[in-house]
Coordinates of N, CA and C in Angstrom, one line a residue:
M17 N 47.3 197.3 196.3 CA 46.9 197.7 194.9 C 46.1 196.6 194.3
R18 N 45.0 196.9 193.6 CA 44.3 196.0 192.8 C 44.1 196.5 191.4
V19 N 44.3 195.6 190.5 CA 44.3 196.0 189.0 C 43.2 195.2 188.4
Y20 N 42.2 195.9 187.8 CA 41.0 195.4 187.2 C 41.1 195.6 185.7
V21 N 41.0 194.5 184.9 CA 40.9 194.5 183.5 C 39.4 194.7 183.2
L22 N 39.0 195.8 182.5 CA 37.6 196.1 182.2 C 37.3 195.8 180.7
N23 N 36.4 194.9 180.5 CA 36.0 194.5 179.2 C 35.0 195.6 178.6
N24 N 35.4 196.3 177.6 CA 34.6 197.3 177.0 C 34.0 197.0 175.6
G25 N 33.9 195.7 175.4 CA 33.3 195.2 174.1 C 34.3 194.6 173.1
L26 N 33.8 194.4 171.9 CA 34.5 193.7 170.9 C 34.3 194.4 169.6
N27 N 35.4 194.6 168.8 CA 35.4 195.1 167.5 C 35.4 193.9 166.5
V28 N 34.4 193.8 165.7 CA 34.2 192.6 164.9 C 34.4 193.0 163.4
N29 N 34.9 192.0 162.6 CA 35.0 192.2 161.2 C 35.8 193.4 160.8
S30 N 36.9 193.7 161.6 CA 37.7 194.9 161.3 C 38.8 194.6 160.3
V31 N 39.3 195.6 159.6 CA 40.3 195.4 158.6 C 41.6 195.1 159.3
K32 N 42.1 193.9 159.0 CA 43.3 193.4 159.7 C 44.6 194.2 159.4
K33 N 44.7 194.7 158.2 CA 46.0 195.3 157.8 C 46.2 196.7 158.6
D34 N 45.1 197.2 159.1 CA 45.2 198.4 159.9 C 46.1 198.2 161.2
L35 N 45.9 197.0 161.7 CA 46.6 196.7 163.0 C 47.8 195.8 162.7
I36 N 47.7 194.8 161.8 CA 48.8 193.9 161.6 C 48.9 193.7 160.1
Y37 N 50.1 193.9 159.6 CA 50.4 193.7 158.1 C 50.0 192.3 157.7
C38 N 49.3 192.2 156.6 CA 48.9 190.9 156.1 C 48.9 191.0 154.5
D39 N 49.0 189.9 153.9 CA 49.1 189.8 152.4 C 47.7 190.2 151.8
D40 N 46.6 189.8 152.4 CA 45.3 190.1 151.9 C 44.7 191.4 152.4
P41 N 44.6 192.4 151.6 CA 44.1 193.7 152.1 C 42.7 193.7 152.6
D42 N 41.9 192.6 152.2 CA 40.5 192.5 152.6 C 40.3 191.6 153.8
E43 N 41.4 191.0 154.4 CA 41.3 190.1 155.5 C 40.7 190.9 156.7
R44 N 39.8 190.2 157.4 CA 39.2 190.8 158.6 C 39.4 190.0 159.8
F45 N 39.3 190.6 161.0 CA 39.5 189.9 162.2 C 38.8 190.7 163.3
D46 N 38.7 190.0 164.5 CA 38.0 190.7 165.7 C 39.1 191.0 166.7
F47 N 38.9 192.1 167.4 CA 39.9 192.5 168.5 C 39.1 193.2 169.6
P48 N 39.7 193.1 170.8 CA 39.0 193.6 172.0 C 39.2 195.1 172.2
S49 N 38.2 195.7 172.9 CA 38.2 197.0 173.4 C 38.3 196.9 174.9
W50 N 39.3 197.5 175.6 CA 39.4 197.3 177.0 C 40.2 198.4 177.7
T51 N 40.0 198.6 178.9 CA 40.7 199.6 179.8 C 41.1 198.9 181.0
V52 N 41.9 199.6 181.8 CA 42.4 199.0 183.1 C 42.2 200.0 184.2
L53 N 41.6 199.6 185.3 CA 41.5 200.4 186.5 C 42.5 199.9 187.6
I54 N 43.2 200.9 188.1 CA 44.1 200.6 189.2 C 43.6 201.2 190.5
R55 N 43.2 200.4 191.5 CA 42.8 200.9 192.8 C 44.0 200.8 193.7
H56 N 44.4 202.0 194.2 CA 45.7 202.1 194.9 C 45.4 202.9 196.1
P57 N 46.2 202.7 197.2 CA 46.0 203.5 198.4 C 46.2 205.0 198.2
E58 N 47.0 205.3 197.1 CA 47.3 206.7 196.8 C 46.3 207.3 195.8
G59 N 45.4 206.5 195.3 CA 44.4 207.1 194.3 C 43.9 206.0 193.3
N60 N 42.9 206.4 192.6 CA 42.4 205.5 191.5 C 42.8 206.0 190.1
L61 N 43.3 205.1 189.3 CA 43.8 205.4 188.0 C 43.1 204.6 187.0
L62 N 42.6 205.2 185.9 CA 42.1 204.5 184.8 C 43.0 204.7 183.6
Y63 N 43.4 203.6 183.0 CA 44.3 203.6 181.8 C 43.4 203.5 180.6
D64 N 43.2 204.6 179.8 CA 42.4 204.7 178.6 C 40.9 204.7 179.0
A65 N 40.1 205.1 178.0 CA 38.7 205.4 178.3 C 37.8 204.9 177.2
A66 N 38.2 203.9 176.4 CA 37.4 203.2 175.5 C 36.8 204.0 174.4
C67 N 35.9 203.4 173.6 CA 35.3 204.1 172.4 C 33.9 204.5 172.7
H68 N 33.5 205.7 172.5 CA 32.2 206.2 172.8 C 31.2 205.7 171.7
T69 N 30.0 205.4 172.1 CA 29.0 204.8 171.3 C 27.9 205.8 170.7
D70 N 28.0 207.0 171.1 CA 27.1 208.0 170.7 C 27.3 208.3 169.2
P71 N 26.4 208.1 168.3 CA 26.6 208.3 166.8 C 26.8 209.8 166.5
E72 N 26.4 210.7 167.4 CA 26.7 212.1 167.2 C 28.2 212.4 167.5
R73 N 28.9 211.5 168.2 CA 30.3 211.8 168.5 C 31.2 210.8 167.8
Q74 N 30.7 209.7 167.3 CA 31.6 208.7 166.8 C 31.4 208.4 165.3
A75 N 32.4 208.1 164.6 CA 32.3 207.8 163.2 C 31.5 206.5 162.9
R76 N 30.7 206.5 161.9 CA 29.8 205.4 161.6 C 30.6 204.1 161.3
F77 N 31.8 204.2 160.6 CA 32.5 203.0 160.3 C 33.1 202.3 161.5
I78 N 33.3 203.1 162.6 CA 33.8 202.5 163.8 C 32.6 201.8 164.6
L79 N 31.5 202.5 164.6 CA 30.3 202.0 165.3 C 29.8 200.7 164.6
D80 N 30.0 200.6 163.3 CA 29.5 199.4 162.5 C 30.3 198.2 163.0
C81 N 31.5 198.3 163.5 CA 32.3 197.2 164.0 C 32.2 197.0 165.5
L82 N 31.8 198.0 166.2 CA 31.9 197.9 167.7 C 30.6 197.2 168.3
R83 N 30.9 196.2 169.1 CA 29.8 195.6 169.9 C 30.0 195.9 171.4
M84 N 29.4 196.9 171.8 CA 29.5 197.3 173.2 C 28.1 197.5 173.8
T85 N 27.8 196.8 174.9 CA 26.6 196.9 175.7 C 26.7 198.0 176.7
P86 N 25.6 198.5 177.2 CA 25.7 199.5 178.3 C 26.5 199.0 179.5
E87 N 26.5 197.7 179.8 CA 27.3 197.1 180.8 C 28.8 197.3 180.6
D88 N 29.2 197.3 179.3 CA 30.6 197.4 178.9 C 31.1 198.8 179.0
E89 N 30.3 199.8 179.1 CA 30.8 201.2 179.1 C 31.7 201.4 180.3
P90 N 32.8 202.2 180.2 CA 33.7 202.3 181.3 C 33.2 202.8 182.6
V91 N 32.2 203.7 182.6 CA 31.6 204.1 183.9 C 31.0 202.9 184.6
N92 N 30.3 202.0 183.9 CA 29.7 200.9 184.6 C 30.7 199.8 184.9
R93 N 31.7 199.7 184.1 CA 32.7 198.7 184.5 C 33.5 199.2 185.7
V94 N 33.8 200.5 185.8 CA 34.4 201.0 187.0 C 33.6 200.8 188.2
R95 N 32.3 201.0 188.1 CA 31.4 200.8 189.3 C 31.4 199.3 189.6
E96 N 31.5 198.4 188.6 CA 31.5 197.0 188.9 C 32.7 196.6 189.7
A97 N 33.8 197.4 189.6 CA 35.0 197.2 190.4 C 35.0 197.9 191.7
G98 N 33.9 198.6 192.0 CA 33.8 199.2 193.3 C 34.2 200.6 193.4
V99 N 34.3 201.3 192.3 CA 34.7 202.7 192.3 C 33.6 203.6 191.6
E100 N 33.2 204.7 192.2 CA 32.3 205.6 191.5 C 33.1 206.5 190.6
P101 N 32.5 206.9 189.4 CA 33.2 207.7 188.5 C 33.8 209.0 189.0
E102 N 33.2 209.6 190.0 CA 33.7 210.8 190.6 C 34.9 210.6 191.5
N103 N 35.2 209.3 191.8 CA 36.3 208.9 192.6 C 37.5 208.4 191.8
V104 N 37.4 208.5 190.5 CA 38.6 208.3 189.6 C 39.5 209.6 189.6
D105 N 40.7 209.4 190.1 CA 41.6 210.6 190.3 C 42.4 210.9 189.0
H106 N 42.8 209.9 188.3 CA 43.6 210.1 187.1 C 43.1 209.2 186.0
I107 N 43.2 209.8 184.7 CA 43.0 208.9 183.5 C 44.3 209.1 182.8
L108 N 45.0 208.0 182.5 CA 46.2 208.1 181.7 C 45.8 207.6 180.3
L109 N 45.9 208.5 179.3 CA 45.6 208.2 177.9 C 46.9 207.6 177.3
S110 N 46.8 206.4 176.7 CA 47.9 205.9 176.0 C 48.2 206.8 174.8
H111 N 47.1 207.3 174.1 CA 47.2 208.2 173.0 C 45.8 208.7 172.7
M112 N 45.6 209.6 171.8 CA 44.3 210.2 171.6 C 43.7 209.8 170.3
H113 N 43.4 208.5 170.2 CA 42.6 207.9 169.1 C 41.2 207.6 169.7
P114 N 40.2 207.6 168.9 CA 38.8 207.6 169.4 C 38.4 206.3 170.2
D115 N 39.1 205.2 170.0 CA 38.8 204.0 170.7 C 39.6 204.0 172.1
H116 N 40.2 205.1 172.4 CA 40.9 205.2 173.7 C 40.6 206.4 174.5
F117 N 39.9 207.4 174.0 CA 39.6 208.6 174.8 C 38.1 208.8 174.9
G118 N 37.2 207.9 174.4 CA 35.8 208.2 174.3 C 35.1 208.7 175.5
Y119 N 35.4 208.2 176.7 CA 34.6 208.5 177.9 C 35.3 209.3 178.9
I120 N 36.4 210.0 178.5 CA 37.1 210.8 179.5 C 36.3 211.8 180.2
D121 N 35.2 212.4 179.5 CA 34.4 213.4 180.2 C 33.3 212.8 181.1
S122 N 33.3 211.5 181.3 CA 32.4 210.8 182.2 C 33.0 210.7 183.6
F123 N 34.2 211.2 183.8 CA 34.8 211.1 185.1 C 35.2 212.5 185.5
P124 N 34.3 213.2 186.2 CA 34.3 214.6 186.4 C 35.5 215.2 187.2
N125 N 36.1 214.4 188.0 CA 37.2 214.9 188.9 C 38.6 214.4 188.4
A126 N 38.6 213.7 187.3 CA 39.9 213.0 186.9 C 40.8 214.0 186.2
E127 N 42.1 214.0 186.6 CA 43.2 214.6 185.9 C 43.5 213.7 184.7
I128 N 43.5 214.3 183.5 CA 43.8 213.5 182.3 C 45.2 213.7 181.8
I129 N 46.0 212.6 181.9 CA 47.4 212.7 181.6 C 47.6 212.2 180.2
V130 N 48.3 213.0 179.4 CA 48.5 212.6 178.0 C 49.8 213.2 177.5
S131 N 50.5 212.6 176.6 CA 51.7 213.1 176.0 C 51.5 214.5 175.5
D132 N 52.4 215.4 175.8 CA 52.4 216.7 175.2 C 52.4 216.7 173.7
N133 N 53.3 215.9 173.2 CA 53.4 215.8 171.7 C 52.1 215.3 171.1
E134 N 51.5 214.3 171.7 CA 50.3 213.8 171.2 C 49.2 214.8 171.3
F135 N 49.0 215.5 172.4 CA 48.0 216.5 172.5 C 48.2 217.6 171.5
S136 N 49.4 218.1 171.3 CA 49.7 219.2 170.4 C 49.4 218.7 169.0
G137 N 49.8 217.5 168.6 CA 49.7 217.0 167.3 C 48.2 216.8 166.9
I138 N 47.4 216.2 167.8 CA 46.0 216.0 167.6 C 45.3 217.3 167.4
L139 N 45.6 218.3 168.3 CA 44.9 219.6 168.2 C 45.2 220.3 166.9
K140 N 46.5 220.2 166.5 CA 46.9 220.8 165.2 C 46.2 220.1 164.1
D141 N 46.1 218.7 164.1 CA 45.4 218.0 163.0 C 43.9 218.4 163.0
T142 N 43.3 218.6 164.2 CA 41.9 219.0 164.3 C 41.7 220.4 163.7
A143 N 42.6 221.3 164.0 CA 42.4 222.7 163.5 C 42.6 222.8 162.0
T144 N 43.4 221.9 161.4 CA 43.6 221.9 160.0 C 42.8 220.9 159.2
G145 N 41.8 220.3 159.9 CA 40.9 219.4 159.2 C 41.5 218.0 158.8
K146 N 42.6 217.6 159.5 CA 43.2 216.4 159.2 C 42.9 215.2 160.1
F147 N 42.1 215.5 161.2 CA 41.7 214.5 162.2 C 40.2 214.2 162.0
P148 N 39.8 213.1 161.5 CA 38.4 212.8 161.2 C 37.5 212.6 162.4
F149 N 38.1 212.6 163.6 CA 37.3 212.4 164.8 C 37.2 213.7 165.7
D150 N 37.0 214.8 165.0 CA 37.2 216.1 165.6 C 36.0 216.5 166.6
K151 N 34.9 215.8 166.5 CA 33.7 216.2 167.3 C 34.0 216.0 168.8
D152 N 34.7 214.9 169.2 CA 35.0 214.7 170.6 C 36.1 215.7 171.0
I153 N 37.1 215.9 170.2 CA 38.2 216.9 170.6 C 37.6 218.2 170.9
I154 N 36.7 218.7 170.0 CA 36.1 220.0 170.2 C 35.2 220.0 171.5
R155 N 34.5 218.9 171.7 CA 33.7 218.8 172.9 C 34.6 218.8 174.2
F156 N 35.7 218.1 174.2 CA 36.6 218.1 175.3 C 37.2 219.5 175.6
I157 N 37.5 220.2 174.6 CA 38.1 221.5 174.8 C 37.0 222.4 175.4
Q158 N 35.8 222.3 174.9 CA 34.7 223.1 175.5 C 34.4 222.8 176.9
R159 N 34.5 221.5 177.3 CA 34.2 221.1 178.6 C 35.3 221.5 179.6
K160 N 36.4 222.0 179.2 CA 37.5 222.5 180.0 C 37.9 221.4 181.0
L161 N 38.3 220.2 180.5 CA 38.7 219.1 181.3 C 40.0 219.4 182.0
K162 N 40.4 218.6 183.0 CA 41.7 218.9 183.7 C 42.8 218.1 183.0
W163 N 43.4 218.7 182.1 CA 44.5 218.1 181.3 C 45.8 218.3 182.1
R164 N 46.7 217.2 182.0 CA 48.1 217.4 182.4 C 48.9 216.8 181.2
L165 N 49.7 217.7 180.6 CA 50.5 217.3 179.5 C 51.8 216.7 179.9
F166 N 52.1 215.5 179.6 CA 53.3 214.8 180.1 C 54.5 215.3 179.3
D167 N 55.5 215.7 180.0 CA 56.7 216.3 179.4 C 57.4 215.2 178.6
D168 N 57.5 215.3 177.3 CA 58.1 214.3 176.4 C 59.6 214.1 176.6
S169 N 60.2 215.0 177.3 CA 61.6 214.8 177.6 C 61.8 213.9 178.8
V170 N 60.7 213.5 179.5 CA 60.8 212.6 180.6 C 60.4 211.2 180.2
K171 N 61.3 210.3 180.5 CA 61.0 208.9 180.1 C 60.2 208.1 181.1
F172 N 60.4 208.4 182.4 CA 59.6 207.6 183.4 C 59.1 208.6 184.5
E173 N 58.0 208.3 185.0 CA 57.5 209.0 186.2 C 56.7 208.1 187.1
K174 N 57.1 208.0 188.4 CA 56.4 207.2 189.3 C 55.1 207.9 189.8
L175 N 54.0 207.5 189.4 CA 52.7 208.1 189.7 C 52.3 207.7 191.1
F176 N 52.3 206.4 191.4 CA 52.1 205.8 192.7 C 53.2 204.9 193.0
D177 N 53.3 204.4 194.3 CA 54.2 203.4 194.6 C 53.9 202.1 193.7
K178 N 55.0 201.7 193.0 CA 54.9 200.5 192.2 C 54.0 200.7 190.9
V179 N 53.7 202.0 190.6 CA 53.0 202.3 189.4 C 53.7 203.4 188.7
T180 N 54.3 203.1 187.5 CA 55.2 204.0 186.8 C 54.7 204.3 185.4
I181 N 54.6 205.5 185.0 CA 54.3 205.9 183.7 C 55.6 205.8 182.8
V182 N 55.4 205.1 181.7 CA 56.5 205.0 180.8 C 56.2 205.7 179.5
N183 N 57.1 206.6 179.1 CA 56.9 207.4 177.8 C 57.6 206.6 176.7
F184 N 56.7 206.0 175.8 CA 57.2 205.3 174.6 C 57.6 206.2 173.5
G185 N 57.1 207.4 173.4 CA 57.4 208.3 172.4 C 56.6 208.1 171.1
R186 N 57.1 208.5 170.0 CA 56.4 208.5 168.7 C 56.4 207.0 168.1
G187 N 55.5 206.8 167.2 CA 55.4 205.5 166.5 C 54.0 205.4 166.0
H188 N 53.2 204.6 166.6 CA 51.8 204.5 166.2 C 51.1 205.8 166.2
S189 N 51.4 206.7 167.1 CA 50.8 208.0 167.2 C 51.9 209.0 167.5
Y190 N 51.6 210.3 167.8 CA 52.6 211.3 168.0 C 53.3 211.1 169.3
G191 N 52.6 210.5 170.3 CA 53.2 210.2 171.6 C 52.4 209.2 172.4
M192 N 53.1 208.1 172.7 CA 52.4 207.0 173.4 C 52.9 206.8 174.8
L193 N 52.0 206.6 175.7 CA 52.3 206.4 177.2 C 51.8 205.0 177.6
G194 N 52.7 204.4 178.4 CA 52.3 203.1 179.0 C 52.5 203.1 180.5
L195 N 52.2 201.9 181.1 CA 52.3 201.8 182.5 C 53.1 200.5 182.9
L196 N 54.0 200.6 183.9 CA 54.6 199.5 184.5 C 54.0 199.3 185.8
L197 N 53.4 198.1 186.1 CA 52.7 197.8 187.3 C 53.5 196.7 188.0
E198 N 54.0 196.9 189.2 CA 54.8 196.0 189.9 C 53.9 195.2 190.9
L199 N 53.5 194.0 190.5 CA 52.4 193.3 191.3 C 53.0 192.1 191.9
E200 N 52.3 191.6 193.0 CA 52.8 190.4 193.7 C 52.6 189.2 192.7
E201 N 51.6 189.3 191.8 CA 51.4 188.2 190.9 C 52.3 188.2 189.7
G202 N 53.2 189.2 189.6 CA 54.1 189.4 188.5 C 53.9 190.8 187.9
N203 N 55.0 191.3 187.4 CA 55.0 192.7 186.8 C 54.2 192.6 185.5
K204 N 53.5 193.8 185.2 CA 52.8 193.9 183.9 C 53.2 195.2 183.3
L205 N 53.4 195.2 181.9 CA 53.7 196.4 181.2 C 52.6 196.6 180.2
L206 N 51.8 197.7 180.4 CA 50.7 198.0 179.6 C 51.2 198.9 178.4
V207 N 51.0 198.4 177.2 CA 51.6 199.2 176.1 C 50.6 199.7 175.1
S208 N 49.3 199.3 175.3 CA 48.3 199.8 174.4 C 48.7 199.5 172.9
D209 N 48.5 200.5 172.0 CA 48.7 200.3 170.6 C 50.1 200.5 170.2
A210 N 51.0 200.8 171.2 CA 52.4 200.9 170.8 C 52.9 199.6 170.2
I211 N 52.3 198.4 170.7 CA 52.4 197.1 170.0 C 51.0 196.5 170.1
Y212 N 50.3 196.6 169.0 CA 48.9 196.1 169.0 C 48.8 194.7 169.6
S213 N 49.7 193.8 169.1 CA 49.5 192.4 169.3 C 50.8 191.7 169.2
S214 N 50.9 190.5 169.8 CA 52.1 189.7 169.7 C 52.4 189.4 168.2
E215 N 51.4 189.4 167.3 CA 51.6 189.1 165.9 C 52.5 190.2 165.3
N216 N 52.4 191.4 165.8 CA 53.3 192.5 165.3 C 54.8 192.1 165.5
I217 N 55.1 191.5 166.6 CA 56.4 191.2 167.0 C 57.0 190.0 166.1
G218 N 56.1 189.1 165.8 CA 56.5 188.0 165.0 C 57.3 186.9 165.7
P219 N 58.2 186.2 165.0 CA 58.6 186.5 163.7 C 57.6 186.0 162.7
P220 N 57.4 186.6 161.5 CA 58.2 187.8 161.0 C 57.6 189.0 161.6
L221 N 58.4 190.1 161.6 CA 57.9 191.4 162.1 C 56.8 191.9 161.2
R222 N 55.7 192.4 161.8 CA 54.5 192.9 161.1 C 54.2 194.2 161.6
M223 N 54.5 195.2 160.8 CA 54.2 196.6 161.2 C 52.8 196.9 161.0
P224 N 52.1 197.7 161.8 CA 50.7 198.0 161.6 C 50.5 199.0 160.4
G225 N 49.4 198.9 159.8 CA 49.0 199.8 158.8 C 48.8 201.2 159.3
I226 N 48.3 201.4 160.5 CA 48.1 202.7 161.1 C 49.3 203.0 161.9
C227 N 50.2 203.9 161.4 CA 51.5 204.1 162.0 C 51.9 205.5 161.6
R228 N 52.0 206.4 162.6 CA 52.4 207.8 162.4 C 53.9 207.9 161.9
D229 N 54.7 207.0 162.6 CA 56.2 207.2 162.4 C 56.8 205.8 162.4
P230 N 56.8 205.1 161.2 CA 57.3 203.7 161.1 C 58.7 203.5 161.7
E231 N 59.6 204.4 161.5 CA 61.0 204.2 162.0 C 61.0 204.2 163.5
N232 N 60.2 205.2 164.1 CA 60.2 205.2 165.6 C 59.3 204.1 166.2
W233 N 58.3 203.6 165.4 CA 57.5 202.5 165.8 C 58.5 201.3 166.1
L234 N 59.4 201.1 165.2 CA 60.3 199.9 165.4 C 61.2 200.2 166.6
K235 N 61.7 201.4 166.8 CA 62.5 201.7 167.9 C 61.7 201.5 169.2
T236 N 60.5 202.0 169.2 CA 59.6 201.8 170.4 C 59.4 200.4 170.7
M237 N 59.1 199.5 169.7 CA 58.9 198.1 169.9 C 60.2 197.5 170.6
E238 N 61.3 197.8 170.0 CA 62.6 197.3 170.6 C 62.8 197.7 172.0
F239 N 62.5 199.0 172.3 CA 62.6 199.5 173.7 C 61.7 198.7 174.6
I240 N 60.4 198.6 174.2 CA 59.4 197.9 175.0 C 59.9 196.5 175.4
L241 N 60.3 195.7 174.4 CA 60.7 194.3 174.6 C 61.9 194.3 175.5
A242 N 62.9 195.2 175.4 CA 64.0 195.2 176.2 C 63.7 195.6 177.7
F243 N 62.8 196.6 177.8 CA 62.4 197.1 179.1 C 61.6 196.1 179.8
A244 N 60.7 195.4 179.1 CA 59.9 194.3 179.7 C 60.8 193.2 180.2
K245 N 61.8 192.8 179.5 CA 62.7 191.8 179.9 C 63.5 192.2 181.1
E246 N 64.0 193.5 181.1 CA 64.7 194.0 182.2 C 63.9 194.0 183.5
N247 N 62.6 194.3 183.4 CA 61.8 194.4 184.6 C 60.9 193.1 184.8
N248 N 61.3 192.0 184.0 CA 60.6 190.8 184.2 C 59.1 191.0 184.2
A249 N 58.6 191.7 183.2 CA 57.2 192.1 183.1 C 56.6 191.5 181.8
E250 N 55.3 191.0 182.0 CA 54.5 190.5 180.9 C 54.0 191.7 180.2
V251 N 54.1 191.7 178.9 CA 53.5 192.8 178.0 C 52.1 192.6 177.8
W252 N 51.2 193.6 178.1 CA 49.8 193.5 177.8 C 49.6 194.4 176.6
H253 N 49.2 193.7 175.4 CA 49.0 194.4 174.2 C 47.7 195.1 174.1
G254 N 47.5 196.1 173.2 CA 46.3 196.8 173.2 C 45.1 196.1 172.5
H255 N 45.4 195.2 171.5 CA 44.3 194.6 170.8 C 44.6 193.2 170.4
D256 N 45.1 192.4 171.4 CA 45.4 191.0 171.1 C 44.3 190.2 171.7
L257 N 43.4 189.7 170.9 CA 42.3 188.9 171.4 C 42.7 187.7 172.1
A258 N 43.6 186.9 171.6 CA 44.0 185.7 172.2 C 44.6 185.9 173.6
Q259 N 45.4 187.0 173.7 CA 45.9 187.3 175.1 C 44.8 187.8 176.0
F260 N 43.9 188.7 175.5 CA 42.9 189.3 176.3 C 42.0 188.2 176.9
E261 N 41.7 187.1 176.1 CA 40.9 186.1 176.6 C 41.5 185.3 177.8
T262 N 42.8 185.4 178.0 CA 43.5 184.7 179.1 C 43.5 185.6 180.4
L263 N 43.2 186.9 180.3 CA 43.3 187.8 181.4 C 42.0 187.7 182.3
K264 N 42.3 187.9 183.6 CA 41.1 187.9 184.5 C 40.4 189.2 184.3
K265 N 39.1 189.2 184.3 CA 38.3 190.4 184.0 C 37.6 190.8 185.3
S266 N 37.3 192.1 185.4 CA 36.5 192.6 186.5 C 35.2 191.9 186.6
P267 N 34.8 191.5 187.8 CA 35.2 192.0 189.1 C 36.4 191.3 189.7
E268 N 37.0 190.3 189.0 CA 38.2 189.7 189.5 C 39.4 190.7 189.3
Y269 N 40.5 190.5 190.0 CA 41.5 191.5 189.9 C 42.9 190.8 190.1
Y270 N 43.9 191.6 189.7 CA 45.3 191.2 190.0 C 45.8 192.0 191.2
E271 N 46.7 191.4 192.0 CA 47.3 192.1 193.1 C 48.8 192.1 193.0

């Protein structure tokens, strides 16, 4: 198994309180956009699919902060790691926010795995006009992509040998999924926005401003930290720039 960290650009001058509680509501910071490709004897898995740059599909306020070159797009980063887009077998979506699902329709043969609660909640919000990123959702439904809704009563599922889907449940969104990777170089727990950054953990504890269910966000964080300790796994946060800068980037990889 080889694990590639794919650099999909940088979000600059973003509102910090959305991700990490801070005293100054106008404080700004930069955070990374990234995905992970797992090349495995049993198949190729992409964790998340970055933010789409098409202004017809993406909100202007997101594009104003995003710095993504064509090289950074997931299709090109996957090719950089030696995999053609049509050979990606699965995409595991941590959740259905626009900076995580943007390019799912660029991988024509991929099964897209997402929390059932997340999928249902986002579609309901789209239908009732409560989801401001509805253009992509409508596009994905029209494209008839290969969805697999992850049963939210299931906590763990071994997708490949030493690759386990972990169901974090509600918190940041309606349903968050992560990955436990058991590697020779040390276990990794990919948590995406379930815990944006080590700053959220503190001390002091800093809850994100964007949070669907604050009570369950705290429970999820406590579960993640206990599960990571139990499995001797390093937690890879979704938007921690300091941590991201320490990771090996494609075409380098972890084994």
